[in-house]
PDB file of C-alpha atoms in Angstrom:
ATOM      1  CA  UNK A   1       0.000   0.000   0.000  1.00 46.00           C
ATOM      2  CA  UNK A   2       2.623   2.615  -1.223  1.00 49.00           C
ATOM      3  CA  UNK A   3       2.157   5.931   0.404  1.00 52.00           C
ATOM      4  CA  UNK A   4       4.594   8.754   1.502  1.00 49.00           C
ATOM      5  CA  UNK A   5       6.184   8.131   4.963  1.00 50.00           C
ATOM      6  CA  UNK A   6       3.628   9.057   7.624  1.00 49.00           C
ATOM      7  CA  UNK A   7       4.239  10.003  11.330  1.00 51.00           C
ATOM      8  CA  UNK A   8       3.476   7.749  13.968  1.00 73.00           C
ATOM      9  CA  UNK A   9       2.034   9.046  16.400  1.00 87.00           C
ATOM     10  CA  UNK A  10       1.085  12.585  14.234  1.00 93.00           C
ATOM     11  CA  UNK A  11       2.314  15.784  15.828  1.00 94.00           C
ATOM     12  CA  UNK A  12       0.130  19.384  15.891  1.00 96.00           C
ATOM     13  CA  UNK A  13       2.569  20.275  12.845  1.00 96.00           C
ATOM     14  CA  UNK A  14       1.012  17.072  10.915  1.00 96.00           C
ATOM     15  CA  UNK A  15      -2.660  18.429  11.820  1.00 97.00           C
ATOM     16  CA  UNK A  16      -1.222  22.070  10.550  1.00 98.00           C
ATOM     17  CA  UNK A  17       0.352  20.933   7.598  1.00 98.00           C
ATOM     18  CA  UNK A  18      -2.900  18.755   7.273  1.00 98.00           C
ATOM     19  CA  UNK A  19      -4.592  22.349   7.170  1.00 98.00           C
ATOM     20  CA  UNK A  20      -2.725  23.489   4.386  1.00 98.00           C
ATOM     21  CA  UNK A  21      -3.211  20.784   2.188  1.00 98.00           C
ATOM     22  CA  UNK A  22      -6.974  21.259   2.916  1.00 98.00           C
ATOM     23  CA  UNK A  23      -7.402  24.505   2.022  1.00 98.00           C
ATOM     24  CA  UNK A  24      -9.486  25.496  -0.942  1.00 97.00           C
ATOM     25  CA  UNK A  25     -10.726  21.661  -0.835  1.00 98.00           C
ATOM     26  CA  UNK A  26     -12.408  21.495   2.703  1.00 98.00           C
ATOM     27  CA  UNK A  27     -15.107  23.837   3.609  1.00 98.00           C
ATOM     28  CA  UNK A  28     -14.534  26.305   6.913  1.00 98.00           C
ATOM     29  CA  UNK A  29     -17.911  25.244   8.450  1.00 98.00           C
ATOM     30  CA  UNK A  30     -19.281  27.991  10.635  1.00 98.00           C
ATOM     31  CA  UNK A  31     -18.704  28.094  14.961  1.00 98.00           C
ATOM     32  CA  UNK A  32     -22.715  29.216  15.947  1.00 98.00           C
ATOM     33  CA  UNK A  33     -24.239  29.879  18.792  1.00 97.00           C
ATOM     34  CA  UNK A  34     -27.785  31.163  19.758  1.00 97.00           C
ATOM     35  CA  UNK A  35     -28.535  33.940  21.999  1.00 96.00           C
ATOM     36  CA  UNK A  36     -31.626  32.509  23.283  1.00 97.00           C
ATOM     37  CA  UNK A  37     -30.164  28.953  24.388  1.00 95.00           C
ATOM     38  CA  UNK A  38     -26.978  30.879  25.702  1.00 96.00           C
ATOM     39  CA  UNK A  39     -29.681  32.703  28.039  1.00 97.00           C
ATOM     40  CA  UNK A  40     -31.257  29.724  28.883  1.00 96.00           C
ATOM     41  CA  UNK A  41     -28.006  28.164  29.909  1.00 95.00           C
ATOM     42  CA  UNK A  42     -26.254  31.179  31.643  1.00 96.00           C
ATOM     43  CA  UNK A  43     -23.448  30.595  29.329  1.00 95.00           C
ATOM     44  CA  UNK A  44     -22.220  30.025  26.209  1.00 97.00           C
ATOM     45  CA  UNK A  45     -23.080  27.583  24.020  1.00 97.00           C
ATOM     46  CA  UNK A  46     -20.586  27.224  20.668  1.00 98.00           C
ATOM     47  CA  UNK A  47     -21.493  24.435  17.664  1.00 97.00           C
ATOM     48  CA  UNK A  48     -19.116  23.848  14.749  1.00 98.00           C
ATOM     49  CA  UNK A  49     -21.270  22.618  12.201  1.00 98.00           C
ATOM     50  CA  UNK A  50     -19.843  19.987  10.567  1.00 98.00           C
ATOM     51  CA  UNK A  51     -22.980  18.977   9.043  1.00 97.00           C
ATOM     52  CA  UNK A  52     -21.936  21.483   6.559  1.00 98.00           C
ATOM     53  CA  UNK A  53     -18.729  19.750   5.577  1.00 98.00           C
ATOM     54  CA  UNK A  54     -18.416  18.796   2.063  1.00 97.00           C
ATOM     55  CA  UNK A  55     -20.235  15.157   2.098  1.00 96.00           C
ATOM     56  CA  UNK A  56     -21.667  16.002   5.080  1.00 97.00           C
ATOM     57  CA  UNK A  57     -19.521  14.582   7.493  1.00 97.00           C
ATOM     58  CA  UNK A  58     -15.988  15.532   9.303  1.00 98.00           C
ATOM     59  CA  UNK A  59     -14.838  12.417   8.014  1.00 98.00           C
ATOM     60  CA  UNK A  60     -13.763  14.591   4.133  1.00 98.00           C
ATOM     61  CA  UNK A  61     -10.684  15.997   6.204  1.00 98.00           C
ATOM     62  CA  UNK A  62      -9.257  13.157   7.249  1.00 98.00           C
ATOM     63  CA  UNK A  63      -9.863  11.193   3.752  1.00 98.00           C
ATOM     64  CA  UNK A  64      -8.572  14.182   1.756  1.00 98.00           C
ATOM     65  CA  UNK A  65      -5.295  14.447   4.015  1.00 98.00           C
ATOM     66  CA  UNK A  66      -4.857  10.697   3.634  1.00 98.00           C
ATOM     67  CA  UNK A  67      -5.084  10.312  -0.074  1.00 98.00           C
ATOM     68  CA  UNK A  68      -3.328  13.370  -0.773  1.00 98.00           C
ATOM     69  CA  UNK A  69      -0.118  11.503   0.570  1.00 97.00           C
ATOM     70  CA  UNK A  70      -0.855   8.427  -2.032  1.00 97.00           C
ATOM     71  CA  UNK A  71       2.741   8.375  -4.448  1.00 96.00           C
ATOM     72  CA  UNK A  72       1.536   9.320  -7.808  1.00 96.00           C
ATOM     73  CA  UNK A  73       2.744   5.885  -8.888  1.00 97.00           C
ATOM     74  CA  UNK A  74       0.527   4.058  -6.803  1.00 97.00           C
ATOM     75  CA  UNK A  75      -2.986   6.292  -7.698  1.00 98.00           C
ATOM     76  CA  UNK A  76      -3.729   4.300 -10.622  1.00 98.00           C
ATOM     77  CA  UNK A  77      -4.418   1.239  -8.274  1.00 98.00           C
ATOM     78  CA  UNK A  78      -6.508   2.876  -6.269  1.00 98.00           C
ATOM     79  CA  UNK A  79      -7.791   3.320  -2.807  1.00 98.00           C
ATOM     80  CA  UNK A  80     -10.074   0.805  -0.665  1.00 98.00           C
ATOM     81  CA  UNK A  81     -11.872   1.429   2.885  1.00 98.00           C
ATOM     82  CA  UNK A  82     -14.407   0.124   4.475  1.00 97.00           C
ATOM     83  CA  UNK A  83     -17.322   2.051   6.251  1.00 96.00           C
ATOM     84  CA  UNK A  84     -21.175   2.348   6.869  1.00 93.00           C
ATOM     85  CA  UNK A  85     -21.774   5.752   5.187  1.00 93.00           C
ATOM     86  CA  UNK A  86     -19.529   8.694   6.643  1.00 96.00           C
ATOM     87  CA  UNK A  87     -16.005   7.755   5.658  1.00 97.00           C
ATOM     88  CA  UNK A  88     -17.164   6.026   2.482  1.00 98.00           C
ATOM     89  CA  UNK A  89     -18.552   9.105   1.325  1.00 98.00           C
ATOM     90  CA  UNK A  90     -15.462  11.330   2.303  1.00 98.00           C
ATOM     91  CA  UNK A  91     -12.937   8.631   0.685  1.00 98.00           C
ATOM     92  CA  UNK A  92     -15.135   8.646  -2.314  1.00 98.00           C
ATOM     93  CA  UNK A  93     -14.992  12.374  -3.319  1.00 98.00           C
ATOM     94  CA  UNK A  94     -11.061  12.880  -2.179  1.00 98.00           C
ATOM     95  CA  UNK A  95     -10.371   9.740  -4.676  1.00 98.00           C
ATOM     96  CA  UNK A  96     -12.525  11.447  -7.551  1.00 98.00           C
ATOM     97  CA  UNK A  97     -10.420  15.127  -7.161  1.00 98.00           C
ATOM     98  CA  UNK A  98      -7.290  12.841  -7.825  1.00 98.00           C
ATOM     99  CA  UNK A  99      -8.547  10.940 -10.341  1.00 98.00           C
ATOM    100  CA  UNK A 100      -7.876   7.439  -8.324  1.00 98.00           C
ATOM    101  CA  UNK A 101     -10.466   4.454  -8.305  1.00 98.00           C
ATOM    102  CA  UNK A 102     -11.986   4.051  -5.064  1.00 98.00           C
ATOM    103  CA  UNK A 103     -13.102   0.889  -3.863  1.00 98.00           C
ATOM    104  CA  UNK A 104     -15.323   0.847  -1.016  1.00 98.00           C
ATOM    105  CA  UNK A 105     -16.502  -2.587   1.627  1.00 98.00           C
ATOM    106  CA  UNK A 106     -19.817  -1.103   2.981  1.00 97.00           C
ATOM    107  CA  UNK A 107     -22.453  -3.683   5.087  1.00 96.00           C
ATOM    108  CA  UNK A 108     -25.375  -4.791   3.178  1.00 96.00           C
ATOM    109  CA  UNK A 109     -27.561  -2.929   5.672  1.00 96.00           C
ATOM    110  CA  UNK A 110     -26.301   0.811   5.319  1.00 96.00           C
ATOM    111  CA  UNK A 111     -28.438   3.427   5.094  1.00 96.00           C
ATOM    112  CA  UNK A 112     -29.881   3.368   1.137  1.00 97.00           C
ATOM    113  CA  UNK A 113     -28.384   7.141   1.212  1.00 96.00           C
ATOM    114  CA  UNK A 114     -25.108   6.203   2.113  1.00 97.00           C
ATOM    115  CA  UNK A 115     -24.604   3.816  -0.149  1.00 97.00           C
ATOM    116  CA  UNK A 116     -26.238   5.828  -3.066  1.00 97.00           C
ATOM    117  CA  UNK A 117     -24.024   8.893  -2.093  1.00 97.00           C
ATOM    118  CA  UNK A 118     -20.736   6.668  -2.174  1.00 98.00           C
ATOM    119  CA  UNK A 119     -21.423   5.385  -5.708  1.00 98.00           C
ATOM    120  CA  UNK A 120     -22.525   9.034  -7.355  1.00 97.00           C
ATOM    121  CA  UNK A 121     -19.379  10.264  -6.015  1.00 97.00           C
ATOM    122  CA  UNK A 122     -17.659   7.127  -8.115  1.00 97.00           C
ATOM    123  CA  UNK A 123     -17.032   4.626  -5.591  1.00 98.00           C
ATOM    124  CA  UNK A 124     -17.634   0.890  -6.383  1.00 98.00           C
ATOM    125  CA  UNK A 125     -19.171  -0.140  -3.607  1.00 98.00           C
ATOM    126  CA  UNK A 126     -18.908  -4.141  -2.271  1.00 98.00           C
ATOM    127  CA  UNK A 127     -21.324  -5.298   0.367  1.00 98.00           C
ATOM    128  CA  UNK A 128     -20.278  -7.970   3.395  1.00 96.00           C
ATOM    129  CA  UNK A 129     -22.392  -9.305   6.129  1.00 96.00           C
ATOM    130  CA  UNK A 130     -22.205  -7.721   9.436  1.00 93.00           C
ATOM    131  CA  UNK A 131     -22.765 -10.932  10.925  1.00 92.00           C
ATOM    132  CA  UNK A 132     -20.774 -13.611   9.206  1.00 94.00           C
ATOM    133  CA  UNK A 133     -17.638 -11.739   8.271  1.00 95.00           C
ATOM    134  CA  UNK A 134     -15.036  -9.042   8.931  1.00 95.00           C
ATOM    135  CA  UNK A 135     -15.481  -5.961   6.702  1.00 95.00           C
ATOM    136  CA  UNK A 136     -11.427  -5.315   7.525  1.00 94.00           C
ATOM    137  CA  UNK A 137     -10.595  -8.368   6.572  1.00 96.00           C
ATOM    138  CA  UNK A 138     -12.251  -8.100   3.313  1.00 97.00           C
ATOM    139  CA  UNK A 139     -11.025  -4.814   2.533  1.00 97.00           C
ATOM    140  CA  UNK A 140      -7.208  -5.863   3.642  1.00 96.00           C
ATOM    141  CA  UNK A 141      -7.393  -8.622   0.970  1.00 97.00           C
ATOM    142  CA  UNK A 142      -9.481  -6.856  -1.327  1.00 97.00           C
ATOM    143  CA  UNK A 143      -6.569  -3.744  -1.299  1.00 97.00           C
ATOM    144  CA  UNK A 144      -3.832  -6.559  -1.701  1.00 97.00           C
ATOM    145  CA  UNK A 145      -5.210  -8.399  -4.564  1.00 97.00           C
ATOM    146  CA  UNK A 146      -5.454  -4.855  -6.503  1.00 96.00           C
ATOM    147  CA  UNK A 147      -2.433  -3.782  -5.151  1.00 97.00           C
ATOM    148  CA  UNK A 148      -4.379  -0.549  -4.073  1.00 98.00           C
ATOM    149  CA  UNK A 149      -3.950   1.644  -1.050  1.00 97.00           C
ATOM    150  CA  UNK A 150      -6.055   0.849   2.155  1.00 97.00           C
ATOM    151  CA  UNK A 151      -7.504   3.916   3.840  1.00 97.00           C
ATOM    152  CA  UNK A 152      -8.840   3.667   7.196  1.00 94.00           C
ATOM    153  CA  UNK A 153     -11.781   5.577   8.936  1.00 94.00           C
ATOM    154  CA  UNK A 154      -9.480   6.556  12.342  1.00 92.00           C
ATOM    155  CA  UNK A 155      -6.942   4.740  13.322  1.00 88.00           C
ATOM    156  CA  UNK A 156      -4.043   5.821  11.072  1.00 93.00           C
ATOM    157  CA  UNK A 157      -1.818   9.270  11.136  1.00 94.00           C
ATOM    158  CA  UNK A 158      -2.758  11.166   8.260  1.00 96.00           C
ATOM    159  CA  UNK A 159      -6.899  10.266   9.291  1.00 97.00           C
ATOM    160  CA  UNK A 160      -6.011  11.959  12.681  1.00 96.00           C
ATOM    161  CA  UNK A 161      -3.970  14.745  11.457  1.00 97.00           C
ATOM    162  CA  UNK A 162      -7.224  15.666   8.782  1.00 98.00           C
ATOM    163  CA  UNK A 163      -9.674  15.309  11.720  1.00 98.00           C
ATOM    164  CA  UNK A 164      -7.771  17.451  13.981  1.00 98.00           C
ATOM    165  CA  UNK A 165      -7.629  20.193  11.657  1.00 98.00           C
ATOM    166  CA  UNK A 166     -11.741  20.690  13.316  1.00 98.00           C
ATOM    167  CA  UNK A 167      -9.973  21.837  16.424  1.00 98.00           C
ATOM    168  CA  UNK A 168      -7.696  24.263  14.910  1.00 98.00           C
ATOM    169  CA  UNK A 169     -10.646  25.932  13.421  1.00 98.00           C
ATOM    170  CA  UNK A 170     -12.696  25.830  16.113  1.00 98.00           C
ATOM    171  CA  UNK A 171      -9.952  27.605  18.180  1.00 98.00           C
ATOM    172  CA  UNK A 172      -9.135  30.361  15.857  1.00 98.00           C
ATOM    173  CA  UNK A 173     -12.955  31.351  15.154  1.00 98.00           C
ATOM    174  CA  UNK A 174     -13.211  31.274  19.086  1.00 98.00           C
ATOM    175  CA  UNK A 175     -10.907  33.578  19.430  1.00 97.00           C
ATOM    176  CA  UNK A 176     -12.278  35.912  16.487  1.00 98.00           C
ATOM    177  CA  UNK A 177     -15.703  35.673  18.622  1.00 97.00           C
ATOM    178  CA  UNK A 178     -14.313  36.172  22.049  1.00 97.00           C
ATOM    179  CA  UNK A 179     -15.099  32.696  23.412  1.00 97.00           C
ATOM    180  CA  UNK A 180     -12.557  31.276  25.600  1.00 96.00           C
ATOM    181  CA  UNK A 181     -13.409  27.806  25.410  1.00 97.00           C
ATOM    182  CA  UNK A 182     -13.791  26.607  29.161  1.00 97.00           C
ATOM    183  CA  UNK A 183     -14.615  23.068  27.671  1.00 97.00           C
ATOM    184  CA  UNK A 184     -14.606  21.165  24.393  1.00 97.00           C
ATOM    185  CA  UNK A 185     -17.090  18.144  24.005  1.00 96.00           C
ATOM    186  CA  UNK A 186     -16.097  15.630  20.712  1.00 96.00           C
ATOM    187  CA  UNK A 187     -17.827  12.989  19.400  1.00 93.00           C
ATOM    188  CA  UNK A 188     -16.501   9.744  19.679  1.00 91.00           C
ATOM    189  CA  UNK A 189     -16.914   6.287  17.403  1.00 87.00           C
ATOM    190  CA  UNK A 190     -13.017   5.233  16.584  1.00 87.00           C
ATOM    191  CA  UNK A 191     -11.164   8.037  18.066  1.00 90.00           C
ATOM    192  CA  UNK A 192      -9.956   9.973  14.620  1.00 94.00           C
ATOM    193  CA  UNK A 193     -11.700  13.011  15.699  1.00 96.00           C
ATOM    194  CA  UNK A 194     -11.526  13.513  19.249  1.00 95.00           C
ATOM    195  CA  UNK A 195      -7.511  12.624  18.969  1.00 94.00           C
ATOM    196  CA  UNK A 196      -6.862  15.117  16.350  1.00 96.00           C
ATOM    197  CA  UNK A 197      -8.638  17.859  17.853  1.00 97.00           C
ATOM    198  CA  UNK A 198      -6.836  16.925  21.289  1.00 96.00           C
ATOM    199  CA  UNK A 199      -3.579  17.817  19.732  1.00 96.00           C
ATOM    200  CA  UNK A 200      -4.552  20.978  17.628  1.00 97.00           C
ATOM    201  CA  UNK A 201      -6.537  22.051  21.002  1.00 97.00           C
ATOM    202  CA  UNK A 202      -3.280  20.856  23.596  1.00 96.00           C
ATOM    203  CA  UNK A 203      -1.469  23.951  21.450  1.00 96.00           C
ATOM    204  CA  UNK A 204      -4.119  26.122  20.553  1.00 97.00           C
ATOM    205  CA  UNK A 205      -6.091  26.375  23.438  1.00 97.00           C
ATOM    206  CA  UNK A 206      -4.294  24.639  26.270  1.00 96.00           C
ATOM    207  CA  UNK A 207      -6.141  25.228  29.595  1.00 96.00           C
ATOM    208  CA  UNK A 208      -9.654  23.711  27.708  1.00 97.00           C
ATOM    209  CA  UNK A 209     -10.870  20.440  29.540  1.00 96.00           C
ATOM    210  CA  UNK A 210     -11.404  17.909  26.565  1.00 95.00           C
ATOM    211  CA  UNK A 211     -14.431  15.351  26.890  1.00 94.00           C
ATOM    212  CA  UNK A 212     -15.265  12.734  24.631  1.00 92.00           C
ATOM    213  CA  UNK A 213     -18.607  11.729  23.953  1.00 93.00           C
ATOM    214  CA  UNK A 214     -20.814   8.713  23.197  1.00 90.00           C
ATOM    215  CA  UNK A 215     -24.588   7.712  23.212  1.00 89.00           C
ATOM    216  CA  UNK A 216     -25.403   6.148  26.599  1.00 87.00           C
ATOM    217  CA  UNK A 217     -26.395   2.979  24.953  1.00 83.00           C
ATOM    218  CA  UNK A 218     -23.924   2.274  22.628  1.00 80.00           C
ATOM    219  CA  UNK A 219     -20.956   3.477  24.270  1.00 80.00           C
ATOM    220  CA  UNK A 220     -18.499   0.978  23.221  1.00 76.00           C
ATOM    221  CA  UNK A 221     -15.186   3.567  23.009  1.00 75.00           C
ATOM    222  CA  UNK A 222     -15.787   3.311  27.032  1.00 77.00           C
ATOM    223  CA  UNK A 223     -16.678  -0.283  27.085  1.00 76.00           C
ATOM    224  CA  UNK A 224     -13.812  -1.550  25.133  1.00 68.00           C
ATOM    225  CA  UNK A 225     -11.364  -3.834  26.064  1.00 60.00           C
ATOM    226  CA  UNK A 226      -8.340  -2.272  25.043  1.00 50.00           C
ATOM    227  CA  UNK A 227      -5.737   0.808  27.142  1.00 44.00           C
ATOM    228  CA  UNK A 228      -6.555   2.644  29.705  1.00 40.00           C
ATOM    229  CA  UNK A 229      -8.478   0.663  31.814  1.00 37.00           C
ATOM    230  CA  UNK A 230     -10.173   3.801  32.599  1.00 33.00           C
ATOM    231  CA  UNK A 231     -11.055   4.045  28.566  1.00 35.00           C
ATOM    232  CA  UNK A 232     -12.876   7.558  28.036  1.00 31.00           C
ATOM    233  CA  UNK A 233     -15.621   7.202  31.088  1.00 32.00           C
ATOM    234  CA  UNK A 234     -13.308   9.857  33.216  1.00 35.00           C
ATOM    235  CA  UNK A 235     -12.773  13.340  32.426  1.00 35.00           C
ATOM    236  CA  UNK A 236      -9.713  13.761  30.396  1.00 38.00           C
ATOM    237  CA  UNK A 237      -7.140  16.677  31.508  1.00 38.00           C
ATOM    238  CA  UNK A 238      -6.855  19.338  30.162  1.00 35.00           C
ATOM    239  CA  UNK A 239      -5.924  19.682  26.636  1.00 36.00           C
ATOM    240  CA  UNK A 240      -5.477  16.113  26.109  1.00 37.00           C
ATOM    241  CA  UNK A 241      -7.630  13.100  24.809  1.00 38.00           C
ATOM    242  CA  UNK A 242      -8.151  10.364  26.772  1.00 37.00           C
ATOM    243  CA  UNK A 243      -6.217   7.616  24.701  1.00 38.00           C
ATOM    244  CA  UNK A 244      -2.592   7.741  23.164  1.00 38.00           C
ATOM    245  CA  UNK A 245      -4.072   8.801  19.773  1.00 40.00           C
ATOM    246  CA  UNK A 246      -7.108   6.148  20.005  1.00 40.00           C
ATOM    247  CA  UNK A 247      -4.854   3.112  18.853  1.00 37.00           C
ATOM    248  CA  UNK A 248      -6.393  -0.033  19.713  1.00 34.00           C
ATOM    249  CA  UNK A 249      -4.524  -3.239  19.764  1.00 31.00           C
ATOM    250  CA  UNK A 250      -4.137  -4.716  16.450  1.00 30.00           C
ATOM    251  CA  UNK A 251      -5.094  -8.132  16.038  1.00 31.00           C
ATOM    252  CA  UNK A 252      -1.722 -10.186  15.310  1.00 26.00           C
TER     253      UNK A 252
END
């Protein structure tokens, strides 16, 4: 899976440069807040709405910054993920502005949305069963028979470094709005986000408490059997996320 040398674990310079490349590409979605909710809170209330990312998902920044870094030899074989709707759609569009085939390993009960997005953006799409097998494994082989790069949905540098590049935004437009940010609360599924935006956020704005969130019934980043033992159920300090960049234990 030829691709330039990445960092490991990425720095706040990756999630900069990771800014740069994104520029003109990624859209600055707005910070909002509402005066009426504010009152009602006897604070401040501050949203970055990603919903208005390109795709409509974070998940464009991370895919951009990743197959940006694909060698110019190794475009023509493509990129593969795997992913229920988000990532596929953000790997899908940064493969069609370079031109590469994108090859994406989606389950066979996605959202209909999802998987129609992924394929008008140019994505093949190939479905596996949830139940009966491993949508990694499946992409791993299916990016070694072609010979094409594998791009995952968190757990990998260049993901991280794209995510984070959320925080840096989010500190610079609270800054232009006079907002010191007392606490930031991230979303949490594999740890891209919440990871990247620790490190732009650790520079940026360092005395900001980071939290990650989860839905209460489906918090598996907390439940998960993998370091710290205390996973992300305690308040991180400040400036920090709560795992060494998310990285779970590979299987060997």
């Amino acid at each position: 899976m030829p691709c330039s040398p990445a960092p490991d674990p990425p720095t706040v310079a990756d999630v900069k440069d990771a800014a740069r490349r994104l520029r003109g590409h990624a859209v600055r979605t707005p910070l909002v807040e509402s005066a009426r909710l504010n009152e009602q809170l006897g604070g401040r209330l501050l949203i970055k709405a990603e919903m208005l990312q390109r795709t409509g998902a974070f998940k464009f920044r991370g895919a951009y910054n990743r197959v940006s870094r694909i060698d110019e030899a190794a475009r023509p074989r493509g990129v593969v993920a795997y992913s229920s709707g988000n990532h596929a759609q953000g790997v899908a569009v940064a493969a069609a502005l370079f031109g590469i085939p994108a090859l994406i390993v989606m389950p066979e009960d996605a959202a209909a949305t999802k998987i129609e997005g992924t394929r008008a953006y140019g994505a093949e799409v190939v479905f596996y069963d949830r139940a009966r097998e491993s949508r990694e494994e499946l992409a791993e082989g299916l990016a070694a028979e072609r010979g094409a790069t594998l791009v995952p949905s968190y757990d990998d540098p260049y993901i991280i470094a794209g995510q984070g590049t959320v925080g840096l935004e989010l500190a610079a437009q609270a800054r232009d709005m006079d907002a010191p940010l007392d606490a930031v609360l991230v979303p949490c599924g594999g740890g891209g986000l919440i990871a990247g935006c620790a490190l732009a956020l650790a520079e940026e704005s360092p005395d900001t408490a980071i939290y990650a969130v989860e839905p209460a019934a489906f918090d598996d980043t907390a439940r998960g059997p993998w370091p710290p033992a205390s996973g992300f159920a305690s308040p991180p300090a400040p400036g920090r996320s709560a795992t060494p960049f998310s990285r779970r234990p590979q299987a060997s």
